[in-house]
Structure formats: structure tokens, C-alpha cells
mmCIF file of C-alpha atoms in Angstrom:
data_model
loop_
_atom_site.group_PDB
_atom_site.id
_atom_site.type_symbol
_atom_site.label_atom_id
_atom_site.label_comp_id
_atom_site.label_asym_id
_atom_site.label_seq_id
_atom_site.Cartn_x
_atom_site.Cartn_y
_atom_site.Cartn_z
ATOM 1 C CA UNK C 1 23.925 -22.786 -0.285
ATOM 2 C CA UNK C 2 26.064 -22.849 2.630
ATOM 3 C CA UNK C 3 29.410 -21.918 0.385
ATOM 4 C CA UNK C 4 27.361 -19.035 -0.973
ATOM 5 C CA UNK C 5 26.172 -17.668 2.278
ATOM 6 C CA UNK C 6 29.951 -17.850 3.368
ATOM 7 C CA UNK C 7 31.222 -16.102 0.396
ATOM 8 C CA UNK C 8 28.711 -13.436 -0.085
ATOM 9 C CA UNK C 9 28.950 -12.580 3.813
ATOM 10 C CA UNK C 10 32.724 -12.429 3.556
ATOM 11 C CA UNK C 11 32.025 -9.433 1.346
ATOM 12 C CA UNK C 12 32.399 -6.873 4.217
ATOM 13 C CA UNK C 13 33.944 -3.749 4.492
ATOM 14 C CA UNK C 14 37.369 -3.931 6.508
ATOM 15 C CA UNK C 15 37.624 -2.624 9.835
ATOM 16 C CA UNK C 16 33.853 -2.142 10.687
ATOM 17 C CA UNK C 17 32.679 1.203 11.940
ATOM 18 C CA UNK C 18 34.312 3.967 12.588
ATOM 19 C CA UNK C 19 36.490 4.224 15.644
ATOM 20 C CA UNK C 20 36.964 0.347 15.730
ATOM 21 C CA UNK C 21 33.544 -0.269 16.329
ATOM 22 C CA UNK C 22 31.553 -3.506 15.470
ATOM 23 C CA UNK C 23 30.622 -3.305 11.549
ATOM 24 C CA UNK C 24 27.257 -2.359 10.154
ATOM 25 C CA UNK C 25 24.077 -3.354 11.549
ATOM 26 C CA UNK C 26 23.707 -6.123 9.068
ATOM 27 C CA UNK C 27 26.923 -7.838 10.527
ATOM 28 C CA UNK C 28 25.056 -9.010 13.523
ATOM 29 C CA UNK C 29 22.489 -10.623 11.286
ATOM 30 C CA UNK C 30 24.388 -14.079 11.061
ATOM 31 C CA UNK C 31 26.968 -13.879 13.405
ATOM 32 C CA UNK C 32 29.620 -13.990 10.593
ATOM 33 C CA UNK C 33 32.252 -11.916 9.941
ATOM 34 C CA UNK C 34 34.413 -10.794 7.236
ATOM 35 C CA UNK C 35 37.993 -11.619 6.706
ATOM 36 C CA UNK C 36 40.652 -9.328 8.126
ATOM 37 C CA UNK C 37 41.345 -7.975 4.683
ATOM 38 C CA UNK C 38 37.784 -7.415 3.714
ATOM 39 C CA UNK C 39 38.042 -9.963 0.971
ATOM 40 C CA UNK C 40 36.096 -13.233 0.421
ATOM 41 C CA UNK C 41 37.819 -16.690 -0.157
ATOM 42 C CA UNK C 42 38.034 -15.794 -3.746
ATOM 43 C CA UNK C 43 40.216 -12.817 -3.115
ATOM 44 C CA UNK C 44 37.350 -10.274 -4.337
ATOM 45 C CA UNK C 45 37.452 -7.080 -2.316
ATOM 46 C CA UNK C 46 34.006 -5.779 -0.772
ATOM 47 C CA UNK C 47 33.339 -2.590 -2.265
ATOM 48 C CA UNK C 48 33.488 0.197 0.436
ATOM 49 C CA UNK C 49 31.819 2.974 -1.973
ATOM 50 C CA UNK C 50 29.760 3.406 -5.063
ATOM 51 C CA UNK C 51 28.916 2.367 -7.751
ATOM 52 C CA UNK C 52 26.664 -0.354 -6.386
ATOM 53 C CA UNK C 53 25.390 -3.528 -7.827
ATOM 54 C CA UNK C 54 21.535 -3.423 -7.131
ATOM 55 C CA UNK C 55 18.749 -6.185 -7.213
ATOM 56 C CA UNK C 56 15.323 -4.652 -7.068
ATOM 57 C CA UNK C 57 12.353 -6.416 -5.997
ATOM 58 C CA UNK C 58 9.076 -4.787 -6.524
ATOM 59 C CA UNK C 59 5.498 -5.191 -8.259
ATOM 60 C CA UNK C 60 3.126 -1.955 -8.195
ATOM 61 C CA UNK C 61 3.052 1.797 -8.922
ATOM 62 C CA UNK C 62 4.711 2.623 -5.653
ATOM 63 C CA UNK C 63 7.493 0.201 -6.294
ATOM 64 C CA UNK C 64 7.964 1.675 -9.853
ATOM 65 C CA UNK C 65 8.915 4.873 -8.541
ATOM 66 C CA UNK C 66 11.649 3.773 -6.664
ATOM 67 C CA UNK C 67 12.869 1.615 -9.831
ATOM 68 C CA UNK C 68 12.654 4.865 -11.819
ATOM 69 C CA UNK C 69 15.040 6.626 -9.754
ATOM 70 C CA UNK C 70 17.336 3.784 -9.396
ATOM 71 C CA UNK C 71 17.360 3.705 -12.881
ATOM 72 C CA UNK C 72 17.879 7.312 -13.379
ATOM 73 C CA UNK C 73 20.758 7.125 -10.944
ATOM 74 C CA UNK C 74 22.426 4.065 -12.987
ATOM 75 C CA UNK C 75 21.891 6.330 -16.399
ATOM 76 C CA UNK C 76 23.707 9.238 -14.607
ATOM 77 C CA UNK C 77 27.537 8.619 -15.520
ATOM 78 C CA UNK C 78 28.795 11.523 -13.790
ATOM 79 C CA UNK C 79 27.713 10.828 -10.346
ATOM 80 C CA UNK C 80 28.374 6.835 -10.560
ATOM 81 C CA UNK C 81 26.091 5.785 -7.762
ATOM 82 C CA UNK C 82 24.867 2.500 -9.331
ATOM 83 C CA UNK C 83 26.908 0.312 -11.796
ATOM 84 C CA UNK C 84 24.448 -2.612 -12.302
ATOM 85 C CA UNK C 85 20.676 -2.521 -11.756
ATOM 86 C CA UNK C 86 18.465 -5.868 -12.124
ATOM 87 C CA UNK C 87 14.853 -6.436 -11.386
ATOM 88 C CA UNK C 88 13.006 -9.440 -9.583
ATOM 89 C CA UNK C 89 9.131 -9.297 -9.887
ATOM 90 C CA UNK C 90 6.422 -11.633 -9.459
ATOM 91 C CA UNK C 91 4.542 -13.599 -12.806
ATOM 92 C CA UNK C 92 2.040 -11.907 -14.749
ATOM 93 C CA UNK C 93 0.041 -13.303 -17.715
ATOM 94 C CA UNK C 94 0.887 -9.725 -19.296
ATOM 95 C CA UNK C 95 4.050 -7.980 -19.400
ATOM 96 C CA UNK C 96 1.814 -4.962 -18.875
ATOM 97 C CA UNK C 97 -0.007 -6.479 -15.795
ATOM 98 C CA UNK C 98 2.743 -5.014 -13.328
ATOM 99 C CA UNK C 99 4.051 -1.648 -13.246
ATOM 100 C CA UNK C 100 7.514 -2.563 -12.361
ATOM 101 C CA UNK C 101 7.566 -5.356 -15.005
ATOM 102 C CA UNK C 102 6.431 -3.029 -17.559
ATOM 103 C CA UNK C 103 8.981 -0.574 -16.845
ATOM 104 C CA UNK C 104 11.837 -2.600 -16.479
ATOM 105 C CA UNK C 105 11.246 -4.258 -20.063
ATOM 106 C CA UNK C 106 10.740 -0.689 -21.597
ATOM 107 C CA UNK C 107 14.004 0.360 -19.763
ATOM 108 C CA UNK C 108 15.937 -2.995 -21.107
ATOM 109 C CA UNK C 109 16.562 -4.006 -17.502
ATOM 110 C CA UNK C 110 17.132 -7.511 -16.750
ATOM 111 C CA UNK C 111 13.996 -9.096 -15.440
ATOM 112 C CA UNK C 112 13.499 -12.239 -13.040
ATOM 113 C CA UNK C 113 10.381 -13.744 -12.196
ATOM 114 C CA UNK C 114 10.155 -14.933 -8.288
ATOM 115 C CA UNK C 115 11.379 -17.095 -6.995
ATOM 116 C CA UNK C 116 14.268 -16.849 -9.775
ATOM 117 C CA UNK C 117 16.697 -14.181 -8.283
ATOM 118 C CA UNK C 118 19.609 -14.381 -10.810
ATOM 119 C CA UNK C 119 23.163 -15.686 -10.089
ATOM 120 C CA UNK C 120 24.855 -12.281 -10.262
ATOM 121 C CA UNK C 121 26.898 -10.720 -7.351
ATOM 122 C CA UNK C 122 25.342 -7.831 -6.116
ATOM 123 C CA UNK C 123 26.247 -5.329 -3.354
ATOM 124 C CA UNK C 124 22.510 -4.597 -1.875
ATOM 125 C CA UNK C 125 19.115 -5.374 -2.242
ATOM 126 C CA UNK C 126 16.081 -2.896 -2.635
ATOM 127 C CA UNK C 127 12.653 -3.658 -2.010
ATOM 128 C CA UNK C 128 9.579 -1.925 -2.309
ATOM 129 C CA UNK C 129 6.136 -3.066 -2.098
ATOM 130 C CA UNK C 130 6.900 -6.776 -3.226
ATOM 131 C CA UNK C 131 4.654 -8.735 -1.031
ATOM 132 C CA UNK C 132 6.737 -11.724 -1.209
ATOM 133 C CA UNK C 133 8.583 -13.643 1.798
ATOM 134 C CA UNK C 134 12.356 -13.225 1.536
ATOM 135 C CA UNK C 135 14.472 -15.832 3.051
ATOM 136 C CA UNK C 136 17.346 -15.436 5.438
ATOM 137 C CA UNK C 137 19.608 -17.255 2.956
ATOM 138 C CA UNK C 138 18.598 -14.679 0.292
ATOM 139 C CA UNK C 139 19.278 -11.802 2.504
ATOM 140 C CA UNK C 140 22.490 -12.967 3.561
ATOM 141 C CA UNK C 141 23.556 -13.105 0.115
ATOM 142 C CA UNK C 142 23.958 -9.218 -0.090
ATOM 143 C CA UNK C 143 27.046 -7.738 1.597
ATOM 144 C CA UNK C 144 25.018 -4.737 2.411
ATOM 145 C CA UNK C 145 21.660 -6.642 3.364
ATOM 146 C CA UNK C 146 18.376 -5.522 1.762
ATOM 147 C CA UNK C 147 16.825 -2.170 2.198
ATOM 148 C CA UNK C 148 12.934 -1.608 2.315
ATOM 149 C CA UNK C 149 11.118 1.327 1.227
ATOM 150 C CA UNK C 150 8.108 1.466 3.566
ATOM 151 C CA UNK C 151 5.327 4.011 3.335
ATOM 152 C CA UNK C 152 4.987 4.754 6.862
ATOM 153 C CA UNK C 153 6.598 6.160 9.906
ATOM 154 C CA UNK C 154 7.654 2.737 11.694
ATOM 155 C CA UNK C 155 6.939 1.431 14.001
ATOM 156 C CA UNK C 156 3.559 2.491 13.160
ATOM 157 C CA UNK C 157 1.741 0.624 10.350
ATOM 158 C CA UNK C 158 3.773 -2.206 10.077
ATOM 159 C CA UNK C 159 2.458 -4.474 7.494
ATOM 160 C CA UNK C 160 1.132 -4.944 3.808
ATOM 161 C CA UNK C 161 -1.206 -1.923 3.594
ATOM 162 C CA UNK C 162 0.319 1.177 5.407
ATOM 163 C CA UNK C 163 -1.001 3.880 3.214
ATOM 164 C CA UNK C 164 -4.442 2.383 3.264
ATOM 165 C CA UNK C 165 -4.590 2.716 6.978
ATOM 166 C CA UNK C 166 -3.124 5.847 7.197
ATOM 167 C CA UNK C 167 -6.282 7.363 5.380
ATOM 168 C CA UNK C 168 -8.484 4.976 7.057
ATOM 169 C CA UNK C 169 -7.802 6.090 10.532
ATOM 170 C CA UNK C 170 -7.563 9.698 9.731
ATOM 171 C CA UNK C 171 -3.726 10.192 10.389
ATOM 172 C CA UNK C 172 -2.672 13.923 9.975
ATOM 173 C CA UNK C 173 0.945 12.754 9.542
ATOM 174 C CA UNK C 174 2.831 10.079 7.540
ATOM 175 C CA UNK C 175 6.131 9.370 5.876
ATOM 176 C CA UNK C 176 8.529 7.162 4.658
ATOM 177 C CA UNK C 177 10.892 4.808 6.425
ATOM 178 C CA UNK C 178 13.980 3.486 4.934
ATOM 179 C CA UNK C 179 14.950 0.482 6.812
ATOM 180 C CA UNK C 180 16.862 -2.982 6.831
ATOM 181 C CA UNK C 181 15.040 -6.173 6.359
ATOM 182 C CA UNK C 182 15.717 -8.887 9.044
ATOM 183 C CA UNK C 183 14.417 -12.443 8.707
ATOM 184 C CA UNK C 184 11.869 -14.233 10.165
ATOM 185 C CA UNK C 185 9.914 -11.055 11.596
ATOM 186 C CA UNK C 186 8.461 -8.180 9.395
ATOM 187 C CA UNK C 187 9.027 -4.580 9.303
ATOM 188 C CA UNK C 188 11.276 -4.747 12.516
ATOM 189 C CA UNK C 189 14.804 -3.585 11.128
ATOM 190 C CA UNK C 190 16.680 -1.047 12.155
ATOM 191 C CA UNK C 191 15.653 2.463 10.556
ATOM 192 C CA UNK C 192 18.252 4.176 8.147
ATOM 193 C CA UNK C 193 16.375 7.123 7.453
ATOM 194 C CA UNK C 194 12.860 8.549 8.011
ATOM 195 C CA UNK C 195 11.140 11.710 7.080
ATOM 196 C CA UNK C 196 7.379 12.845 7.820
ATOM 197 C CA UNK C 197 4.969 14.936 6.023
ATOM 198 C CA UNK C 198 1.709 16.044 6.750
ATOM 199 C CA UNK C 199 -1.379 14.111 5.279
ATOM 200 C CA UNK C 200 -3.056 16.297 2.664
ATOM 201 C CA UNK C 201 -6.829 16.925 3.898
ATOM 202 C CA UNK C 202 -9.266 14.546 2.251
ATOM 203 C CA UNK C 203 -6.527 12.928 0.109
ATOM 204 C CA UNK C 204 -7.221 9.390 -1.202
ATOM 205 C CA UNK C 205 -4.862 6.462 -0.669
ATOM 206 C CA UNK C 206 -4.184 6.596 -4.433
ATOM 207 C CA UNK C 207 -3.101 10.236 -4.123
ATOM 208 C CA UNK C 208 -1.033 9.785 -0.894
ATOM 209 C CA UNK C 209 0.694 6.935 -2.540
ATOM 210 C CA UNK C 210 1.932 9.117 -5.448
ATOM 211 C CA UNK C 211 3.456 11.537 -2.757
ATOM 212 C CA UNK C 212 4.979 9.220 -0.635
ATOM 213 C CA UNK C 213 6.444 7.069 -3.762
ATOM 214 C CA UNK C 214 8.417 10.370 -4.819
ATOM 215 C CA UNK C 215 9.589 10.901 -1.161
ATOM 216 C CA UNK C 216 10.479 7.400 -0.602
ATOM 217 C CA UNK C 217 12.558 7.110 -4.036
ATOM 218 C CA UNK C 218 14.409 10.289 -3.145
ATOM 219 C CA UNK C 219 15.265 9.012 0.350
ATOM 220 C CA UNK C 220 16.632 5.703 -0.945
ATOM 221 C CA UNK C 221 19.013 7.494 -3.640
ATOM 222 C CA UNK C 222 20.181 9.861 -0.453
ATOM 223 C CA UNK C 223 20.735 6.635 1.613
ATOM 224 C CA UNK C 224 22.754 4.568 -1.072
ATOM 225 C CA UNK C 225 25.182 7.668 -1.493
ATOM 226 C CA UNK C 226 26.368 6.957 2.263
ATOM 227 C CA UNK C 227 25.413 3.511 2.336
ATOM 228 C CA UNK C 228 28.183 2.095 4.893
ATOM 229 C CA UNK C 229 27.670 5.174 7.031
ATOM 230 C CA UNK C 230 23.924 4.999 7.030
ATOM 231 C CA UNK C 231 24.078 1.295 7.945
ATOM 232 C CA UNK C 232 26.419 2.073 10.831
ATOM 233 C CA UNK C 233 23.980 4.733 12.264
ATOM 234 C CA UNK C 234 21.088 2.826 11.819
ATOM 235 C CA UNK C 235 18.597 2.782 14.895
ATOM 236 C CA UNK C 236 16.368 0.226 16.203
ATOM 237 C CA UNK C 237 12.700 0.985 16.069
ATOM 238 C CA UNK C 238 11.151 2.324 19.316
ATOM 239 C CA UNK C 239 8.721 0.102 21.121
ATOM 240 C CA UNK C 240 6.158 2.887 21.517
ATOM 241 C CA UNK C 241 3.733 3.621 18.833
ATOM 242 C CA UNK C 242 3.484 0.193 17.201
ATOM 243 C CA UNK C 243 0.455 -0.466 15.093
ATOM 244 C CA UNK C 244 -0.326 -2.962 12.387
ATOM 245 C CA UNK C 245 -1.584 -2.560 8.678
ATOM 246 C CA UNK C 246 -3.174 -5.958 7.703
ATOM 247 C CA UNK C 247 -4.417 -6.563 3.967
ATOM 248 C CA UNK C 248 -7.929 -5.376 3.136
ATOM 249 C CA UNK C 249 -10.462 -7.701 2.540
ATOM 250 C CA UNK C 250 -13.774 -7.560 0.763
ATOM 251 C CA UNK C 251 -15.743 -7.394 4.107
ATOM 252 C CA UNK C 252 -13.824 -4.186 4.973
ATOM 253 C CA UNK C 253 -15.836 -2.760 2.199
ATOM 254 C CA UNK C 254 -19.138 -3.352 3.683
ATOM 255 C CA UNK C 255 -20.749 -0.353 5.182
ATOM 256 C CA UNK C 256 -22.026 -0.685 8.906
ATOM 257 C CA UNK C 257 -24.794 1.884 8.690
ATOM 258 C CA UNK C 258 -25.442 1.823 12.674
ATOM 259 C CA UNK C 259 -22.197 1.756 13.844
ATOM 260 C CA UNK C 260 -20.196 4.113 11.264
ATOM 261 C CA UNK C 261 -20.193 7.794 11.044
ATOM 262 C CA UNK C 262 -20.389 10.048 8.156
ATOM 263 C CA UNK C 263 -16.673 10.843 8.466
ATOM 264 C CA UNK C 264 -15.619 7.266 9.022
ATOM 265 C CA UNK C 265 -17.457 6.254 5.869
ATOM 266 C CA UNK C 266 -15.999 8.887 3.802
ATOM 267 C CA UNK C 267 -12.477 7.836 5.197
ATOM 268 C CA UNK C 268 -13.234 4.325 4.308
ATOM 269 C CA UNK C 269 -14.171 5.676 0.702
ATOM 270 C CA UNK C 270 -10.759 7.588 0.153
ATOM 271 C CA UNK C 271 -8.933 4.579 1.638
ATOM 272 C CA UNK C 272 -10.355 1.698 -0.409
ATOM 273 C CA UNK C 273 -12.541 3.061 -3.079
ATOM 274 C CA UNK C 274 -9.938 2.916 -5.973
ATOM 275 C CA UNK C 275 -9.435 -0.880 -5.050
ATOM 276 C CA UNK C 276 -12.728 -2.234 -3.514
ATOM 277 C CA UNK C 277 -15.998 -0.564 -4.005
ATOM 278 C CA UNK C 278 -18.064 0.005 -0.910
ATOM 279 C CA UNK C 279 -20.913 -2.325 -0.717
ATOM 280 C CA UNK C 280 -24.151 -2.508 0.944
ATOM 281 C CA UNK C 281 -27.521 -4.664 0.871
ATOM 282 C CA UNK C 282 -30.752 -3.510 -0.813
ATOM 283 C CA UNK C 283 -33.907 -5.559 -1.109
ATOM 284 C CA UNK C 284 -31.442 -8.728 -0.832
ATOM 285 C CA UNK C 285 -29.422 -7.381 -3.407
ATOM 286 C CA UNK C 286 -25.650 -6.624 -3.236
ATOM 287 C CA UNK C 287 -25.332 -3.035 -4.404
ATOM 288 C CA UNK C 288 -21.761 -1.158 -4.818
ATOM 289 C CA UNK C 289 -21.716 2.608 -4.232
ATOM 290 C CA UNK C 290 -19.247 4.179 -6.632
ATOM 291 C CA UNK C 291 -19.387 7.959 -6.246
ATOM 292 C CA UNK C 292 -19.404 9.270 -2.647
ATOM 293 C CA UNK C 293 -19.968 12.901 -2.150
ATOM 294 C CA UNK C 294 -20.213 15.210 1.242
ATOM 295 C CA UNK C 295 -23.858 16.354 1.656
ATOM 296 C CA UNK C 296 -24.101 20.174 1.438
ATOM 297 C CA UNK C 297 -25.473 21.765 4.466
ATOM 298 C CA UNK C 298 -28.498 23.461 2.322
ATOM 299 C CA UNK C 299 -29.620 19.972 1.460
ATOM 300 C CA UNK C 300 -29.640 18.827 5.232
ATOM 301 C CA UNK C 301 -31.754 21.839 6.076
ATOM 302 C CA UNK C 302 -34.276 21.133 3.242
ATOM 303 C CA UNK C 303 -37.560 20.195 5.100
ATOM 304 C CA UNK C 304 -38.135 17.514 2.377
ATOM 305 C CA UNK C 305 -34.972 15.601 3.408
ATOM 306 C CA UNK C 306 -35.327 15.907 6.945
ATOM 307 C CA UNK C 307 -38.998 16.375 7.810
ATOM 308 C CA UNK C 308 -39.351 12.560 8.395
ATOM 309 C CA UNK C 309 -38.267 10.195 10.688
ATOM 310 C CA UNK C 310 -35.297 7.912 9.469
ATOM 311 C CA UNK C 311 -33.127 5.308 10.679
ATOM 312 C CA UNK C 312 -29.630 4.431 9.701
ATOM 313 C CA UNK C 313 -29.408 3.233 6.059
ATOM 314 C CA UNK C 314 -32.748 4.999 4.898
ATOM 315 C CA UNK C 315 -32.363 6.280 1.537
ATOM 316 C CA UNK C 316 -33.927 9.862 0.273
ATOM 317 C CA UNK C 317 -33.472 11.057 -3.307
ATOM 318 C CA UNK C 318 -32.781 14.696 -3.215
ATOM 319 C CA UNK C 319 -34.070 15.966 -6.856
ATOM 320 C CA UNK C 320 -32.375 19.401 -6.905
ATOM 321 C CA UNK C 321 -28.844 17.980 -6.340
ATOM 322 C CA UNK C 322 -29.485 14.595 -8.144
ATOM 323 C CA UNK C 323 -28.021 12.501 -5.213
ATOM 324 C CA UNK C 324 -28.989 9.759 -2.824
ATOM 325 C CA UNK C 325 -29.037 10.737 0.930
ATOM 326 C CA UNK C 326 -28.034 7.833 3.101
ATOM 327 C CA UNK C 327 -28.501 8.168 6.987
ATOM 328 C CA UNK C 328 -25.654 6.734 8.978
ATOM 329 C CA UNK C 329 -24.785 6.695 12.617
ATOM 330 C CA UNK C 330 -24.765 10.468 13.008
ATOM 331 C CA UNK C 331 -25.685 12.240 9.753
ATOM 332 C CA UNK C 332 -25.866 11.626 5.950
ATOM 333 C CA UNK C 333 -23.653 10.891 3.082
ATOM 334 C CA UNK C 334 -24.314 11.520 -0.593
ATOM 335 C CA UNK C 335 -24.326 8.962 -3.360
ATOM 336 C CA UNK C 336 -24.101 10.169 -6.924
ATOM 337 C CA UNK C 337 -23.844 6.540 -8.748
ATOM 338 C CA UNK C 338 -24.236 2.938 -7.565
ATOM 339 C CA UNK C 339 -23.918 -0.524 -9.413
ATOM 340 C CA UNK C 340 -26.711 -2.960 -9.283
ATOM 341 C CA UNK C 341 -26.525 -5.388 -12.156
ATOM 342 C CA UNK C 342 -25.007 -2.281 -14.140
ATOM 343 C CA UNK C 343 -23.980 1.282 -13.434
ATOM 344 C CA UNK C 344 -26.657 3.697 -12.400
ATOM 345 C CA UNK C 345 -26.740 7.161 -11.601
ATOM 346 C CA UNK C 346 -28.640 7.994 -8.248
ATOM 347 C CA UNK C 347 -31.452 9.461 -10.576
ATOM 348 C CA UNK C 348 -31.424 6.162 -12.613
ATOM 349 C CA UNK C 349 -31.697 4.319 -9.122
ATOM 350 C CA UNK C 350 -34.522 6.354 -7.901
ATOM 351 C CA UNK C 351 -36.532 5.952 -11.176
ATOM 352 C CA UNK C 352 -35.885 2.564 -11.861
ATOM 353 C CA UNK C 353 -36.077 0.956 -8.139
ATOM 354 C CA UNK C 354 -36.728 3.496 -5.444
ATOM 355 C CA UNK C 355 -39.932 5.278 -6.837
ATOM 356 C CA UNK C 356 -41.494 1.971 -8.285
ATOM 357 C CA UNK C 357 -41.017 0.183 -4.695
ATOM 358 C CA UNK C 358 -42.828 3.012 -2.990
ATOM 359 C CA UNK C 359 -45.604 2.968 -5.509
ATOM 360 C CA UNK C 360 -46.223 -0.581 -5.023
ATOM 361 C CA UNK C 361 -45.756 -0.680 -1.251
ATOM 362 C CA UNK C 362 -47.675 2.954 -0.383
ATOM 363 C CA UNK C 363 -48.377 1.641 3.226
ATOM 364 C CA UNK C 364 -45.014 0.231 3.759
ATOM 365 C CA UNK C 365 -42.556 2.260 6.329
ATOM 366 C CA UNK C 366 -39.893 3.561 4.552
ATOM 367 C CA UNK C 367 -37.321 1.917 6.686
ATOM 368 C CA UNK C 368 -38.330 -1.404 4.776
ATOM 369 C CA UNK C 369 -36.556 0.009 1.637
ATOM 370 C CA UNK C 370 -33.298 0.936 3.472
ATOM 371 C CA UNK C 371 -29.774 0.079 2.674
ATOM 372 C CA UNK C 372 -28.619 -2.519 5.221
ATOM 373 C CA UNK C 373 -25.047 -3.765 6.184
ATOM 374 C CA UNK C 374 -24.025 -6.740 4.035
ATOM 375 C CA UNK C 375 -22.848 -9.778 5.773
ATOM 376 C CA UNK C 376 -20.230 -11.746 3.562
ATOM 377 C CA UNK C 377 -19.658 -15.371 4.042
ATOM 378 C CA UNK C 378 -16.668 -16.475 5.980
ATOM 379 C CA UNK C 379 -14.837 -17.810 2.834
ATOM 380 C CA UNK C 380 -15.657 -14.745 0.774
ATOM 381 C CA UNK C 381 -14.303 -12.595 3.818
ATOM 382 C CA UNK C 382 -10.971 -14.568 3.901
ATOM 383 C CA UNK C 383 -10.759 -14.444 0.004
ATOM 384 C CA UNK C 384 -11.508 -10.702 -0.321
ATOM 385 C CA UNK C 385 -9.373 -8.686 -2.413
ATOM 386 C CA UNK C 386 -5.680 -8.888 -2.021
ATOM 387 C CA UNK C 387 -4.276 -5.460 -1.692
ATOM 388 C CA UNK C 388 -0.933 -5.746 -3.374
ATOM 389 C CA UNK C 389 -0.786 -2.156 -4.153
ATOM 390 C CA UNK C 390 0.712 -1.201 -0.658
ATOM 391 C CA UNK C 391 2.297 -4.334 0.314
ATOM 392 C CA UNK C 392 5.804 -4.532 1.874
ATOM 393 C CA UNK C 393 7.892 -7.663 2.121
ATOM 394 C CA UNK C 394 6.310 -10.386 4.047
#
């Protein structure tokens, strides 16, 4: 491995940066430098301009868009940006199990399953939502290092779930950062390119992912067109504004009726509803809330809905709109369907569960039939459901 590192790191553009400055940002990564002529021990000169040989690491739909852009650039023979494109993804029971693997096979691109990364020579690596640790030895294999397409404005939302946390915390601005990976620490490398966009009002994480995936793919192609210059002009991330975006666990989906406002619950729904249904506890049964809707003001002024004393978690069935009204810290949310053993509409849940309970317990206070916060066992909280959809390299 030592010979491999020396040989590949020897593939450095001759002369360093403009004006006699030291070489690109990645040169300082290992303390090694290229030979005076920009050649390795075998006499192979480092490429100083396209076409590049690229090894791509990715798994999910966000990564697929980046791979699609790279493949389109490879197919564009007039531009001559990419000469070779190969893919590394994680093992999956089926080729359709991962969007990147499926696309690579359909496009007849060479595919390796991690930790196999092939043995060919490459100029640069590209990572988008891979979710696996890349060793320093692997990073050093690439003369121009490894670039990461990260869907946030670093240093905000470092970590594996930046898009989810963008929606969850109600950010009004987001973006994409093309950065260079550094070993040992995550999402701390120099920024090569960064663009910001407004977050569309009430967008889900899935909808925002689609927008950011296209933006990131276009930004990466722009960086590759001027790769040595982009690396030389890379800037360190500022220390201000640092936040972390940890993986989402199943416990995140448990609504805290006494603590969370209606806005916070809706943000949670838009952030993770496509991945993990929101959960609550009803009469010692776990129930999943599948379709949440904002409550119309006319419903809230209905005397039948608001004419009784309620506490957070209280459930009222609104017949006219056929939704369940659930009280939270500062107001109400609407629920159109739930899952309790099977999927039920709000009307089905009322007819099959709520109404019979009240008939059997006419003297009981309505609060006894309310939703309560679900407390998951520690092991279940830790296990959760891994969010690989928005994972960056760790």
C-alpha cells in the first residue's frame, strides 16, 4: 500500500499553483509532493486538464442524479470532460435495491461493491451520499483527491442527514457545497464551490432533495471543468455557523404532544414522513399517523370542535371535513389516515375505535382516550431506521 500511495501521490501537476505557490489544497494532505517533472516513478505524467478518469461513490436517489450528470458528460465526446467513469456502491440483495447500482447497470458502467474499489488508475474521486468511511490510503490514491457533493451550505448541517434537518428546523435558505474530503474528520474539507437557494415554502425533504440533487450535479460538472484551478482556490470552512445533522432514528418520529407546536409537528412530517411515519400511543397501542393536513380556520371556529376543554393529545372527529383533529401544544393538526393493524381513514378510525370507546365509557373524561407520547425502548431508539437517503461520507 505504501508503494501505491507514493505512486499515486506522485501524479501531481507540475509547478504547483499560479505564481509559484504551493500546489492544490490536497497536496498538504499527506506531506508528499510530486516529482519536479510532474511524473511518477513509472514516468506517467499527471493530467493537468480534462478528460478526467473518475471513480464515483454513491447509493441513493440524490447520488443517482450526480452519476447521471457524470455519465452524460462522458457520453458528450465533443466536450471531452470525462474519459473513464466507474462506480462503487454498497451491496444490495437486488440490482434494483439501490438507485445508483440500477442506473450504473442500465448504463453499462463498471460497478464495484464496497469495499472493492477496483484497481484502475483514476484522476479524481467523486462522492455523493455514500454513507461509508473512506480511508486516508484510499483518498491518497487519487491525484486530485476526492470531491463530495454535500446538500447544505457547510459548515451548516455537517453529517449524514442535512436535507432532513434543513426542513426539520425550518431553514429558509439552503444550498449545495462541493468540497474536498479530508481523512479522519467528516465534512471539514475546503469548499471548492457553494451555491445557495431559498427553501420552497412547505416543501418536503423529498421534494427539496430533487431540487438540490440537480443543483449539485451541475455544480460538480462546473468544478470538473476547471479542477486544478478550483482546488487551488479552495477556501477553508468558517468556524461560525457550525451545526450537525445526525441520522434520524425511530424515536424522532414520536410526536410529543405537550412539547411540540403544530408548526413543529408539520415540519417533522415534511422532513421524515416519506421515510418514517410519525408515531403516537393510543390506548397502549402504537399508531402511525400517515396523512397530516393543516386545519382550516373554519374548522377551528366550529363550536362542536372547540366548545369543550381539551389537553394536548385530545382527539376530535370532524365529520364535515372527515379528519381527526388532534390538540398539540399551541393548536391543532389534522389527520386524514392512520395505521393501527391496518391503514384506516379518519372516518374508519372514528367508527371502529373512537365512537365505540365513548359509547362503552360514557362517564369517562375524553382525555382518557387521547393520543399520548410514545416512549420507545432504548434498543429500539438506537436501532431506529437508518437514513441513507441523505448520508454523506463518514
